[in-house]
PDB file of C-alpha atoms in Angstrom:
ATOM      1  CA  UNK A  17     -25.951   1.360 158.679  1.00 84.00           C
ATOM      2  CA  UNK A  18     -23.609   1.493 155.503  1.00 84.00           C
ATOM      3  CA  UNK A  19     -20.720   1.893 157.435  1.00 89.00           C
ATOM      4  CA  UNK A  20     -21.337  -1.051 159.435  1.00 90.00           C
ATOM      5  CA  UNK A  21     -22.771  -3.364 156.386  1.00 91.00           C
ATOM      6  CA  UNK A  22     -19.513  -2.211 154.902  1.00 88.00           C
ATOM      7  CA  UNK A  23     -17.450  -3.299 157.998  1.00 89.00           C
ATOM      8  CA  UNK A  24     -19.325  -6.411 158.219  1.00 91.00           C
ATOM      9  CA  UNK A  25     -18.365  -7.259 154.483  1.00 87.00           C
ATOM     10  CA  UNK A  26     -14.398  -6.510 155.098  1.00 89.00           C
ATOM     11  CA  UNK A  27     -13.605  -8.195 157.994  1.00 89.00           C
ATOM     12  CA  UNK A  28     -16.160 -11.266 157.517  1.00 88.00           C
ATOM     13  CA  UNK A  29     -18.259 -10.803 160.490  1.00 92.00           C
ATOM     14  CA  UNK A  30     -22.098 -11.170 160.937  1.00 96.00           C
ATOM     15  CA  UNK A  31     -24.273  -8.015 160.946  1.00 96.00           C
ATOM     16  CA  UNK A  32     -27.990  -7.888 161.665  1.00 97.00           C
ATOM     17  CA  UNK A  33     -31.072  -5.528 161.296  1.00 98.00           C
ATOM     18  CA  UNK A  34     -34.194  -5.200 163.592  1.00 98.00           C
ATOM     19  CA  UNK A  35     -37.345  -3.557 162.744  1.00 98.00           C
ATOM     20  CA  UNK A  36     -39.761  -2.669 165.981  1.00 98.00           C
ATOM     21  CA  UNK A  37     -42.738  -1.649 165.325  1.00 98.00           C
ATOM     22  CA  UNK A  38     -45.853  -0.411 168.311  1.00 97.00           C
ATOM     23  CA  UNK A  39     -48.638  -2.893 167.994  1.00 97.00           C
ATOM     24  CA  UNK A  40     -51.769  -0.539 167.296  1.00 95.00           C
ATOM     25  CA  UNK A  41     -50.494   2.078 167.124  1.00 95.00           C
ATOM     26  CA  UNK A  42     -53.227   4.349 165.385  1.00 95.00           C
ATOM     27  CA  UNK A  43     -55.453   2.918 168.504  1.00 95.00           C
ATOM     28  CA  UNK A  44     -52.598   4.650 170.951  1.00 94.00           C
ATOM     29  CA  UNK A  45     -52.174   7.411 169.158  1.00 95.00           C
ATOM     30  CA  UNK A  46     -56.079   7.851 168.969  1.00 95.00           C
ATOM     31  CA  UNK A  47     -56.564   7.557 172.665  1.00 93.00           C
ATOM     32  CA  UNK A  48     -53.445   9.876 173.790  1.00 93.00           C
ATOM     33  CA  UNK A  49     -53.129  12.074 170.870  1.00 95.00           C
ATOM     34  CA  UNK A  50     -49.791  13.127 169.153  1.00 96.00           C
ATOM     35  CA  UNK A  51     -47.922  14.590 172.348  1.00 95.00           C
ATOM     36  CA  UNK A  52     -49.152  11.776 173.922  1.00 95.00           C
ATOM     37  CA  UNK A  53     -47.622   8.866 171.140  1.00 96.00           C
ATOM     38  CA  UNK A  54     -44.818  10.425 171.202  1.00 96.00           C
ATOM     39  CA  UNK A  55     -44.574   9.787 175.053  1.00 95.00           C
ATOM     40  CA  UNK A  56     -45.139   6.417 174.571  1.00 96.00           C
ATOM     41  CA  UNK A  57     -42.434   6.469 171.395  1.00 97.00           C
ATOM     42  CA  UNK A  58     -39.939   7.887 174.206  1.00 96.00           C
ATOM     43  CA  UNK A  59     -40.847   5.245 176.762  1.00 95.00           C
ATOM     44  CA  UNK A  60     -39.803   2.710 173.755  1.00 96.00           C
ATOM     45  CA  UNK A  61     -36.448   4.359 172.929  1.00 97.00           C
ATOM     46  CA  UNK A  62     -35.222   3.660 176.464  1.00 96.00           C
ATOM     47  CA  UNK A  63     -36.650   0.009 176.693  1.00 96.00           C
ATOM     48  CA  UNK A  64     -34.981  -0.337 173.894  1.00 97.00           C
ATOM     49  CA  UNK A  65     -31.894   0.783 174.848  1.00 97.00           C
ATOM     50  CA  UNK A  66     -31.386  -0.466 178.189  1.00 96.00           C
ATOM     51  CA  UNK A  67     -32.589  -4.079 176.352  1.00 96.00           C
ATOM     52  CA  UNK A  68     -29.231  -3.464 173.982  1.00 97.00           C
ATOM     53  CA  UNK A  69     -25.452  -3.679 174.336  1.00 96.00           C
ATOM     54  CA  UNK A  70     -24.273  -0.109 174.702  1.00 96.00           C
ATOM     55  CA  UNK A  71     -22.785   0.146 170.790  1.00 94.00           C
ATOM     56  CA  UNK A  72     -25.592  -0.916 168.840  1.00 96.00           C
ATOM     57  CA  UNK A  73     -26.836   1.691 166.805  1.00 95.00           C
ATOM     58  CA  UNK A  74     -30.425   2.325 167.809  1.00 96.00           C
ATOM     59  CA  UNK A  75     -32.658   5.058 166.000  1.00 96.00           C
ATOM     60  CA  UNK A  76     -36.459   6.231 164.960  1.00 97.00           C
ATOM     61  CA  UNK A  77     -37.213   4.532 161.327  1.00 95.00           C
ATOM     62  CA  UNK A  78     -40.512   5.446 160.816  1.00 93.00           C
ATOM     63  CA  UNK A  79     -43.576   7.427 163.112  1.00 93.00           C
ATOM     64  CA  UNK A  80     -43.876   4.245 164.480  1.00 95.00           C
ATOM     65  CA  UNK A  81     -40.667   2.555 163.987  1.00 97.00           C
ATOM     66  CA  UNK A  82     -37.529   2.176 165.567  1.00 98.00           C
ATOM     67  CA  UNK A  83     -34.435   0.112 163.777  1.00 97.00           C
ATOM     68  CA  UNK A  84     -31.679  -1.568 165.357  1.00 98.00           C
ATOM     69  CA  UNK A  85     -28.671  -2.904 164.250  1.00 97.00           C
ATOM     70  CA  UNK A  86     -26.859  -5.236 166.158  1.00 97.00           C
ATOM     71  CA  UNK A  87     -22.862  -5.725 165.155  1.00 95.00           C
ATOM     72  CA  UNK A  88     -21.025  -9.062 165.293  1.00 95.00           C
ATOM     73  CA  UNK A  89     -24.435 -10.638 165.581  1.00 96.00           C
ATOM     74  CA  UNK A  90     -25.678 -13.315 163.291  1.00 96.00           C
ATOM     75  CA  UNK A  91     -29.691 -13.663 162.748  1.00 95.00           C
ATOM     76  CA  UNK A  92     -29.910 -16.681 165.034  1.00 96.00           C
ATOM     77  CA  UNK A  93     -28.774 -14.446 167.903  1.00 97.00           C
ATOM     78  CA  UNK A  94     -30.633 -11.466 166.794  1.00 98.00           C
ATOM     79  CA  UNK A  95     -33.822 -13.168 167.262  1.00 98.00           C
ATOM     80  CA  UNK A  96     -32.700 -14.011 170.965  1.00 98.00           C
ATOM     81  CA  UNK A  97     -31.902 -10.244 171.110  1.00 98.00           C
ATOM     82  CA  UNK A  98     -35.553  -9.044 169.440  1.00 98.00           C
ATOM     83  CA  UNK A  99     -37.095 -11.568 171.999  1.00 98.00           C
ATOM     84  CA  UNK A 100     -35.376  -9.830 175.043  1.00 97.00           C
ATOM     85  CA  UNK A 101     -36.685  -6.376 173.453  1.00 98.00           C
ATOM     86  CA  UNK A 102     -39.915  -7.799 172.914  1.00 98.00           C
ATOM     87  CA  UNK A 103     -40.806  -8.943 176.630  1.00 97.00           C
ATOM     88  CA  UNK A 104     -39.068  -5.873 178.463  1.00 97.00           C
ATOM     89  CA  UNK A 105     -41.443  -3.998 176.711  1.00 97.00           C
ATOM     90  CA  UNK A 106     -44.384  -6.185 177.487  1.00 96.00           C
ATOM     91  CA  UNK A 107     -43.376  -5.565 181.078  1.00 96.00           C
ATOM     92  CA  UNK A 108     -43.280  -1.711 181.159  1.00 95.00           C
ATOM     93  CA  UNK A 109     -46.033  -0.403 182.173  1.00 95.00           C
ATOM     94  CA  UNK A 110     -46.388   3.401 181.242  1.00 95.00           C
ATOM     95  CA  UNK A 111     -48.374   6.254 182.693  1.00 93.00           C
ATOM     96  CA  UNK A 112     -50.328   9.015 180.432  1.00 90.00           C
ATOM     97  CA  UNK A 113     -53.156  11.552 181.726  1.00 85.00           C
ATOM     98  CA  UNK A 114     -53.330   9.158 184.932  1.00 91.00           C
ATOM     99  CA  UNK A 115     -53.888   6.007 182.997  1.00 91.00           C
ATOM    100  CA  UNK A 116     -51.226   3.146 183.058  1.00 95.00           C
ATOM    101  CA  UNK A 117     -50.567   0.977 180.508  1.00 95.00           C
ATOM    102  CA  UNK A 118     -48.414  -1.572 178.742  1.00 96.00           C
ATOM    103  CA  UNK A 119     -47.620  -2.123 174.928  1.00 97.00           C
ATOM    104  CA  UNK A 120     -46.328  -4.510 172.747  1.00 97.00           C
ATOM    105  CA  UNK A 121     -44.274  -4.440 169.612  1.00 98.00           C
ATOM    106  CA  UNK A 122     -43.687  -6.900 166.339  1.00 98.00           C
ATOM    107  CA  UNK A 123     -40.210  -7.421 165.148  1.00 98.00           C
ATOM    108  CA  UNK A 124     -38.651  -8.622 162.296  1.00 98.00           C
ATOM    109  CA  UNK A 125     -35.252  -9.807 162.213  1.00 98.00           C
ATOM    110  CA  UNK A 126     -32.967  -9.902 159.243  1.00 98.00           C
ATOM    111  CA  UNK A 127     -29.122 -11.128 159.291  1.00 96.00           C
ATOM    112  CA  UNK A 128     -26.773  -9.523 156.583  1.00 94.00           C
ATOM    113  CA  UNK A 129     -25.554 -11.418 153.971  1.00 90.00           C
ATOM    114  CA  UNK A 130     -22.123 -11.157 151.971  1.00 84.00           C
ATOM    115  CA  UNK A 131     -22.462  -8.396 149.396  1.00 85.00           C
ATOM    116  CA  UNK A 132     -26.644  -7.504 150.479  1.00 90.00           C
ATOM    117  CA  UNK A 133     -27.522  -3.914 149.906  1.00 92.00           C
ATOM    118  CA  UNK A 134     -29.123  -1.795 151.997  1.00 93.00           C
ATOM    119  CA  UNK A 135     -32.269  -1.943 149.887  1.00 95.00           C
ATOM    120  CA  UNK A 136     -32.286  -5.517 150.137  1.00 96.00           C
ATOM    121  CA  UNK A 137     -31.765  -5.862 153.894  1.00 95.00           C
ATOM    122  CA  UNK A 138     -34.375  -3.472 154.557  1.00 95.00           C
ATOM    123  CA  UNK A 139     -36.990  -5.027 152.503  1.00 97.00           C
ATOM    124  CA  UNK A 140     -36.329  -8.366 153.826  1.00 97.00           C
ATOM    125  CA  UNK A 141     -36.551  -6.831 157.601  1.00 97.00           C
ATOM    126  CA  UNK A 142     -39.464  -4.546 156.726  1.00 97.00           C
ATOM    127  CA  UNK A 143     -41.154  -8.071 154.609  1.00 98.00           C
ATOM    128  CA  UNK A 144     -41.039 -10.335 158.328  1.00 97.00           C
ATOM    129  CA  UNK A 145     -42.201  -7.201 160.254  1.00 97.00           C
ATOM    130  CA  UNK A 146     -44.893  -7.199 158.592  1.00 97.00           C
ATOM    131  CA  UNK A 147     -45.810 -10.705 158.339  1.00 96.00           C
ATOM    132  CA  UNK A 148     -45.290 -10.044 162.381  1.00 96.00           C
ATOM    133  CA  UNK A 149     -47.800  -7.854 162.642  1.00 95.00           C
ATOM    134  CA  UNK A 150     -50.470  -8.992 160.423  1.00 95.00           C
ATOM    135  CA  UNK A 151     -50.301 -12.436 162.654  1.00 93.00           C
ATOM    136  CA  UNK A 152     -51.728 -10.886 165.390  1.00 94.00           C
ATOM    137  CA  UNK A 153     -48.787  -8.892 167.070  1.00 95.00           C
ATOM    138  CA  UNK A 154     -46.089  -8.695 169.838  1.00 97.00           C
ATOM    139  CA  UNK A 155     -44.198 -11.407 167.635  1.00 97.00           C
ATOM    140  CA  UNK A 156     -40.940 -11.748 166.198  1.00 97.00           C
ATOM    141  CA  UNK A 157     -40.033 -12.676 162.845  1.00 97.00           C
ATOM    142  CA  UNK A 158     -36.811 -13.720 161.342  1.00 97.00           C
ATOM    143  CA  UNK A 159     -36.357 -13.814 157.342  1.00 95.00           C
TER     144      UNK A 159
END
């Protein structure tokens, strides 16, 4: 993520962050156990990444958490990006111990600014995740 904040700064071009985050997921985790979660955690990654262009950097942030940062993408477009993730995996419906199911995610969304630290841009992007979430879920939030 340095690298590319780095990049971003150089040659002048926008950068943004995404934080995904599994709605209730202490419920999920209750009702499938740990094996199970991290199932569901798999089933994410690959929404994820088939909802993504094939070079943004997509990884596990947290136990619950995945970030994403999108190159050459401003905030504005980011949020268009977080709202494709958002209803592919509202769509998926995945099957544990004979039970299907969907889930849904919050997002926040923050765009990189000239000179921000990596601190900074993940406090903002952690900040609107949250306010996401607390709102009720499968939401996105830009700073």
């Amino acid at each position: 993520m340095e690298e590319e904040m780095h990049r971003a700064d150089e040659n002048g071009s926008d950068l943004s962050m995404l934080l995904v985050t599994v709605d209730k997921a202490s419920d999920v985790e209750g009702r499938f156990g740990k094996d199970g979660f991290e199932r569901v955690m798999g089933s994410l990654a690959k929404a994820i990444r088939a909802s993504v262009r094939p070079y943004e950097i997509v990884g596990r942030y947290d136990h619950n958490q995945f970030g994403i940062v999108l190159v050459d993408t401003p905030a504005n477009d980011a949020y268009l990006w977080a709202e494709k993730i958002r209803k592919n995996v509202a769509a998926q419906i995945i099957s544990l111990d004979g039970k299907s199911f969907s889930i849904t995610i919050s997002t926040g969304v923050c765009g990189v600014l000239e000179g921000m630290k990596k601190e900074e841009l993940v406090g903002n992007v952690t900040a609107v995740l949250n306010k996401a979430a607390e709102a009720g879920g499968n939401a996105v939030r830009v700073y």
